[in-house]
mmCIF file with all atom_site columns, C-alpha atoms in Angstrom:
data_model
loop_
_atom_site.group_PDB
_atom_site.id
_atom_site.type_symbol
_atom_site.label_atom_id
_atom_site.label_alt_id
_atom_site.label_comp_id
_atom_site.label_asym_id
_atom_site.label_entity_id
_atom_site.label_seq_id
_atom_site.pdbx_PDB_ins_code
_atom_site.Cartn_x
_atom_site.Cartn_y
_atom_site.Cartn_z
_atom_site.occupancy
_atom_site.B_iso_or_equiv
_atom_site.pdbx_formal_charge
_atom_site.auth_seq_id
_atom_site.auth_comp_id
_atom_site.auth_asym_id
_atom_site.auth_atom_id
_atom_site.pdbx_PDB_model_num
ATOM 1   C CA . MET V 1 1   ? 95.581  95.339  114.162 1.00 54.00 ? 1   MET V CA 1
ATOM 2   C CA . VAL V 1 2   ? 97.682  92.724  115.696 1.00 60.00 ? 2   VAL V CA 1
ATOM 3   C CA . LYS V 1 3   ? 100.734 93.258  118.140 1.00 64.00 ? 3   LYS V CA 1
ATOM 4   C CA . ARG V 1 4   ? 103.722 91.391  116.635 1.00 79.00 ? 4   ARG V CA 1
ATOM 5   C CA . HIS V 1 5   ? 105.735 91.739  119.902 1.00 87.00 ? 5   HIS V CA 1
ATOM 6   C CA . PHE V 1 6   ? 108.228 88.972  118.850 1.00 90.00 ? 6   PHE V CA 1
ATOM 7   C CA . TRP V 1 7   ? 109.801 90.928  115.958 1.00 88.00 ? 7   TRP V CA 1
ATOM 8   C CA . LEU V 1 8   ? 109.252 94.118  117.602 1.00 89.00 ? 8   LEU V CA 1
ATOM 9   C CA . LYS V 1 9   ? 110.899 92.932  119.850 1.00 92.00 ? 9   LYS V CA 1
ATOM 10  C CA . LYS V 1 10  ? 114.180 91.608  117.722 1.00 92.00 ? 10  LYS V CA 1
ATOM 11  C CA . ILE V 1 11  ? 113.793 94.540  115.228 1.00 91.00 ? 11  ILE V CA 1
ATOM 12  C CA . ALA V 1 12  ? 114.280 97.067  118.605 1.00 92.00 ? 12  ALA V CA 1
ATOM 13  C CA . GLU V 1 13  ? 117.540 94.179  119.281 1.00 94.00 ? 13  GLU V CA 1
ATOM 14  C CA . GLY V 1 14  ? 119.155 94.717  115.623 1.00 93.00 ? 14  GLY V CA 1
ATOM 15  C CA . LEU V 1 15  ? 118.795 99.015  116.011 1.00 93.00 ? 15  LEU V CA 1
ATOM 16  C CA . GLN V 1 16  ? 120.811 98.772  118.492 1.00 93.00 ? 16  GLN V CA 1
ATOM 17  C CA . LYS V 1 17  ? 123.430 96.485  117.568 1.00 94.00 ? 17  LYS V CA 1
ATOM 18  C CA . ARG V 1 18  ? 122.880 98.337  113.574 1.00 94.00 ? 18  ARG V CA 1
ATOM 19  C CA . SER V 1 19  ? 122.574 101.122 111.835 1.00 95.00 ? 19  SER V CA 1
ATOM 20  C CA . VAL V 1 20  ? 120.980 99.089  109.283 1.00 95.00 ? 20  VAL V CA 1
ATOM 21  C CA . LEU V 1 21  ? 118.214 96.381  109.586 1.00 94.00 ? 21  LEU V CA 1
ATOM 22  C CA . TRP V 1 22  ? 116.951 94.654  106.237 1.00 90.00 ? 22  TRP V CA 1
ATOM 23  C CA . LEU V 1 23  ? 113.802 93.205  106.448 1.00 88.00 ? 23  LEU V CA 1
ATOM 24  C CA . SER V 1 24  ? 112.722 91.108  103.419 1.00 83.00 ? 24  SER V CA 1
ATOM 25  C CA . GLY V 1 25  ? 109.987 87.828  102.291 1.00 76.00 ? 25  GLY V CA 1
ATOM 26  C CA . VAL V 1 26  ? 107.771 87.612  100.164 1.00 71.00 ? 26  VAL V CA 1
ATOM 27  C CA . ARG V 1 27  ? 104.604 89.853  99.247  1.00 78.00 ? 27  ARG V CA 1
ATOM 28  C CA . ARG V 1 28  ? 101.696 90.240  101.698 1.00 74.00 ? 28  ARG V CA 1
ATOM 29  C CA . VAL V 1 29  ? 103.229 89.310  104.166 1.00 70.00 ? 29  VAL V CA 1
ATOM 30  C CA . GLY V 1 30  ? 103.147 91.885  106.770 1.00 74.00 ? 30  GLY V CA 1
ATOM 31  C CA . LYS V 1 31  ? 106.771 93.638  106.567 1.00 85.00 ? 31  LYS V CA 1
ATOM 32  C CA . THR V 1 32  ? 104.902 96.961  105.947 1.00 83.00 ? 32  THR V CA 1
ATOM 33  C CA . VAL V 1 33  ? 102.242 96.468  108.869 1.00 83.00 ? 33  VAL V CA 1
ATOM 34  C CA . LEU V 1 34  ? 104.646 95.289  111.370 1.00 84.00 ? 34  LEU V CA 1
ATOM 35  C CA . CYS V 1 35  ? 106.482 98.740  110.418 1.00 87.00 ? 35  CYS V CA 1
ATOM 36  C CA . LYS V 1 36  ? 103.859 101.200 110.535 1.00 88.00 ? 36  LYS V CA 1
ATOM 37  C CA . SER V 1 37  ? 103.538 99.664  113.935 1.00 84.00 ? 37  SER V CA 1
ATOM 38  C CA . LEU V 1 38  ? 107.268 100.295 115.424 1.00 89.00 ? 38  LEU V CA 1
ATOM 39  C CA . PRO V 1 39  ? 106.639 103.266 116.809 1.00 90.00 ? 39  PRO V CA 1
ATOM 40  C CA . ASN V 1 40  ? 108.826 107.119 117.170 1.00 94.00 ? 40  ASN V CA 1
ATOM 41  C CA . VAL V 1 41  ? 109.725 105.958 113.166 1.00 95.00 ? 41  VAL V CA 1
ATOM 42  C CA . GLU V 1 42  ? 109.432 108.013 110.474 1.00 96.00 ? 42  GLU V CA 1
ATOM 43  C CA . HIS V 1 43  ? 107.984 106.291 107.190 1.00 96.00 ? 43  HIS V CA 1
ATOM 44  C CA . PHE V 1 44  ? 107.950 106.336 103.408 1.00 97.00 ? 44  PHE V CA 1
ATOM 45  C CA . ASP V 1 45  ? 106.989 103.904 100.920 1.00 96.00 ? 45  ASP V CA 1
ATOM 46  C CA . CYS V 1 46  ? 109.582 104.252 98.960  1.00 96.00 ? 46  CYS V CA 1
ATOM 47  C CA . GLU V 1 47  ? 107.142 102.724 95.437  1.00 95.00 ? 47  GLU V CA 1
ATOM 48  C CA . LEU V 1 48  ? 106.330 106.299 95.572  1.00 97.00 ? 48  LEU V CA 1
ATOM 49  C CA . PRO V 1 49  ? 107.788 108.730 92.582  1.00 97.00 ? 49  PRO V CA 1
ATOM 50  C CA . ARG V 1 50  ? 107.993 111.802 94.980  1.00 98.00 ? 50  ARG V CA 1
ATOM 51  C CA . VAL V 1 51  ? 109.167 109.358 98.145  1.00 97.00 ? 51  VAL V CA 1
ATOM 52  C CA . ARG V 1 52  ? 111.922 107.797 95.232  1.00 97.00 ? 52  ARG V CA 1
ATOM 53  C CA . LYS V 1 53  ? 112.646 111.904 94.280  1.00 97.00 ? 53  LYS V CA 1
ATOM 54  C CA . MET V 1 54  ? 114.155 113.013 97.464  1.00 96.00 ? 54  MET V CA 1
ATOM 55  C CA . MET V 1 55  ? 115.953 110.182 97.898  1.00 97.00 ? 55  MET V CA 1
ATOM 56  C CA . GLU V 1 56  ? 117.741 111.003 94.686  1.00 96.00 ? 56  GLU V CA 1
ATOM 57  C CA . ASP V 1 57  ? 120.345 112.552 97.086  1.00 97.00 ? 57  ASP V CA 1
ATOM 58  C CA . PRO V 1 58  ? 120.500 110.298 100.108 1.00 97.00 ? 58  PRO V CA 1
ATOM 59  C CA . GLN V 1 59  ? 123.076 113.262 102.079 1.00 97.00 ? 59  GLN V CA 1
ATOM 60  C CA . SER V 1 60  ? 120.629 116.066 102.532 1.00 97.00 ? 60  SER V CA 1
ATOM 61  C CA . PHE V 1 61  ? 118.275 113.503 102.751 1.00 97.00 ? 61  PHE V CA 1
ATOM 62  C CA . LEU V 1 62  ? 119.656 111.424 106.015 1.00 98.00 ? 62  LEU V CA 1
ATOM 63  C CA . GLU V 1 63  ? 120.842 114.791 107.550 1.00 97.00 ? 63  GLU V CA 1
ATOM 64  C CA . ASP V 1 64  ? 118.104 115.987 107.225 1.00 96.00 ? 64  ASP V CA 1
ATOM 65  C CA . LEU V 1 65  ? 116.591 112.574 109.097 1.00 97.00 ? 65  LEU V CA 1
ATOM 66  C CA . LYS V 1 66  ? 119.704 112.821 111.517 1.00 95.00 ? 66  LYS V CA 1
ATOM 67  C CA . GLY V 1 67  ? 119.065 110.608 114.784 1.00 95.00 ? 67  GLY V CA 1
ATOM 68  C CA . GLN V 1 68  ? 115.504 109.122 114.067 1.00 97.00 ? 68  GLN V CA 1
ATOM 69  C CA . THR V 1 69  ? 114.942 106.069 113.132 1.00 96.00 ? 69  THR V CA 1
ATOM 70  C CA . VAL V 1 70  ? 113.203 105.841 109.731 1.00 97.00 ? 70  VAL V CA 1
ATOM 71  C CA . VAL V 1 71  ? 111.565 102.920 107.559 1.00 96.00 ? 71  VAL V CA 1
ATOM 72  C CA . MET V 1 72  ? 112.301 102.713 103.970 1.00 97.00 ? 72  MET V CA 1
ATOM 73  C CA . ASP V 1 73  ? 109.874 100.792 102.644 1.00 95.00 ? 73  ASP V CA 1
ATOM 74  C CA . GLU V 1 74  ? 110.448 98.873  99.264  1.00 93.00 ? 74  GLU V CA 1
ATOM 75  C CA . VAL V 1 75  ? 113.834 100.569 99.625  1.00 94.00 ? 75  VAL V CA 1
ATOM 76  C CA . HIS V 1 76  ? 114.224 97.701  96.312  1.00 91.00 ? 76  HIS V CA 1
ATOM 77  C CA . ARG V 1 77  ? 112.231 100.247 93.811  1.00 93.00 ? 77  ARG V CA 1
ATOM 78  C CA . LEU V 1 78  ? 115.988 103.037 94.347  1.00 94.00 ? 78  LEU V CA 1
ATOM 79  C CA . ALA V 1 79  ? 117.815 103.922 92.025  1.00 93.00 ? 79  ALA V CA 1
ATOM 80  C CA . ASN V 1 80  ? 120.277 102.597 94.015  1.00 93.00 ? 80  ASN V CA 1
ATOM 81  C CA . PRO V 1 81  ? 120.109 100.588 97.511  1.00 94.00 ? 81  PRO V CA 1
ATOM 82  C CA . SER V 1 82  ? 122.791 99.430  97.687  1.00 92.00 ? 82  SER V CA 1
ATOM 83  C CA . GLU V 1 83  ? 124.652 102.809 97.430  1.00 95.00 ? 83  GLU V CA 1
ATOM 84  C CA . PHE V 1 84  ? 121.947 105.010 99.784  1.00 96.00 ? 84  PHE V CA 1
ATOM 85  C CA . LEU V 1 85  ? 122.293 101.890 102.829 1.00 95.00 ? 85  LEU V CA 1
ATOM 86  C CA . LYS V 1 86  ? 125.887 101.971 102.873 1.00 96.00 ? 86  LYS V CA 1
ATOM 87  C CA . ILE V 1 87  ? 126.009 105.997 102.906 1.00 97.00 ? 87  ILE V CA 1
ATOM 88  C CA . ALA V 1 88  ? 123.236 105.754 105.656 1.00 97.00 ? 88  ALA V CA 1
ATOM 89  C CA . ALA V 1 89  ? 125.374 103.119 107.458 1.00 96.00 ? 89  ALA V CA 1
ATOM 90  C CA . ASP V 1 90  ? 128.786 105.157 107.504 1.00 97.00 ? 90  ASP V CA 1
ATOM 91  C CA . HIS V 1 91  ? 127.967 108.318 107.766 1.00 97.00 ? 91  HIS V CA 1
ATOM 92  C CA . PHE V 1 92  ? 124.803 108.511 109.486 1.00 97.00 ? 92  PHE V CA 1
ATOM 93  C CA . PRO V 1 93  ? 125.483 105.567 111.486 1.00 97.00 ? 93  PRO V CA 1
ATOM 94  C CA . GLU V 1 94  ? 123.118 107.720 114.252 1.00 97.00 ? 94  GLU V CA 1
ATOM 95  C CA . THR V 1 95  ? 120.274 107.386 112.100 1.00 97.00 ? 95  THR V CA 1
ATOM 96  C CA . LYS V 1 96  ? 118.587 104.043 111.819 1.00 97.00 ? 96  LYS V CA 1
ATOM 97  C CA . ILE V 1 97  ? 116.868 102.436 108.881 1.00 97.00 ? 97  ILE V CA 1
ATOM 98  C CA . VAL V 1 98  ? 114.454 99.370  108.827 1.00 96.00 ? 98  VAL V CA 1
ATOM 99  C CA . ALA V 1 99  ? 114.316 98.817  104.842 1.00 95.00 ? 99  ALA V CA 1
ATOM 100 C CA . THR V 1 100 ? 111.602 96.406  103.566 1.00 93.00 ? 100 THR V CA 1
ATOM 101 C CA . GLY V 1 101 ? 111.784 94.755  100.336 1.00 87.00 ? 101 GLY V CA 1
ATOM 102 C CA . SER V 1 102 ? 109.877 91.769  98.839  1.00 77.00 ? 102 SER V CA 1
ATOM 103 C CA . SER V 1 103 ? 112.741 92.002  96.035  1.00 65.00 ? 103 SER V CA 1
ATOM 104 C CA . THR V 1 104 ? 115.707 89.707  96.118  1.00 59.00 ? 104 THR V CA 1
ATOM 105 C CA . LEU V 1 105 ? 117.188 92.431  93.004  1.00 50.00 ? 105 LEU V CA 1
ATOM 106 C CA . GLY V 1 106 ? 119.264 94.413  95.541  1.00 49.00 ? 106 GLY V CA 1
ATOM 107 C CA . ALA V 1 107 ? 119.186 92.331  98.726  1.00 47.00 ? 107 ALA V CA 1
ATOM 108 C CA . SER V 1 108 ? 122.707 90.429  97.629  1.00 48.00 ? 108 SER V CA 1
ATOM 109 C CA . ALA V 1 109 ? 123.906 93.775  97.226  1.00 49.00 ? 109 ALA V CA 1
ATOM 110 C CA . LEU V 1 110 ? 122.576 94.600  100.714 1.00 48.00 ? 110 LEU V CA 1
ATOM 111 C CA . MET V 1 111 ? 124.455 91.587  102.317 1.00 47.00 ? 111 MET V CA 1
ATOM 112 C CA . ALA V 1 112 ? 127.984 93.365  101.862 1.00 44.00 ? 112 ALA V CA 1
ATOM 113 C CA . PHE V 1 113 ? 127.417 95.550  105.204 1.00 46.00 ? 113 PHE V CA 1
#
């Protein structure tokens, strides 16, 4: 796997300033691969039904991950991604989240952060 040092550094810098980062782009450009190369992260693929079920209660889910760095891949697949990420940003700022998606469906609501 090719390391993308420039983008890894940008993500690390972004997470020092904010608790939630949004990575968007067309399919197959490498968002998932980039996020999987981040050190010390918990990775959740929101395309998987079991993962979406775990995230139905954002508060409980985030309490279990307090203080960690979390990748939420394809976050737009959640029933209400903007609500989930707003709860994370407002109530769990010590938990760092990198959210990815190829859809702009949820992205417009996320830009409010």
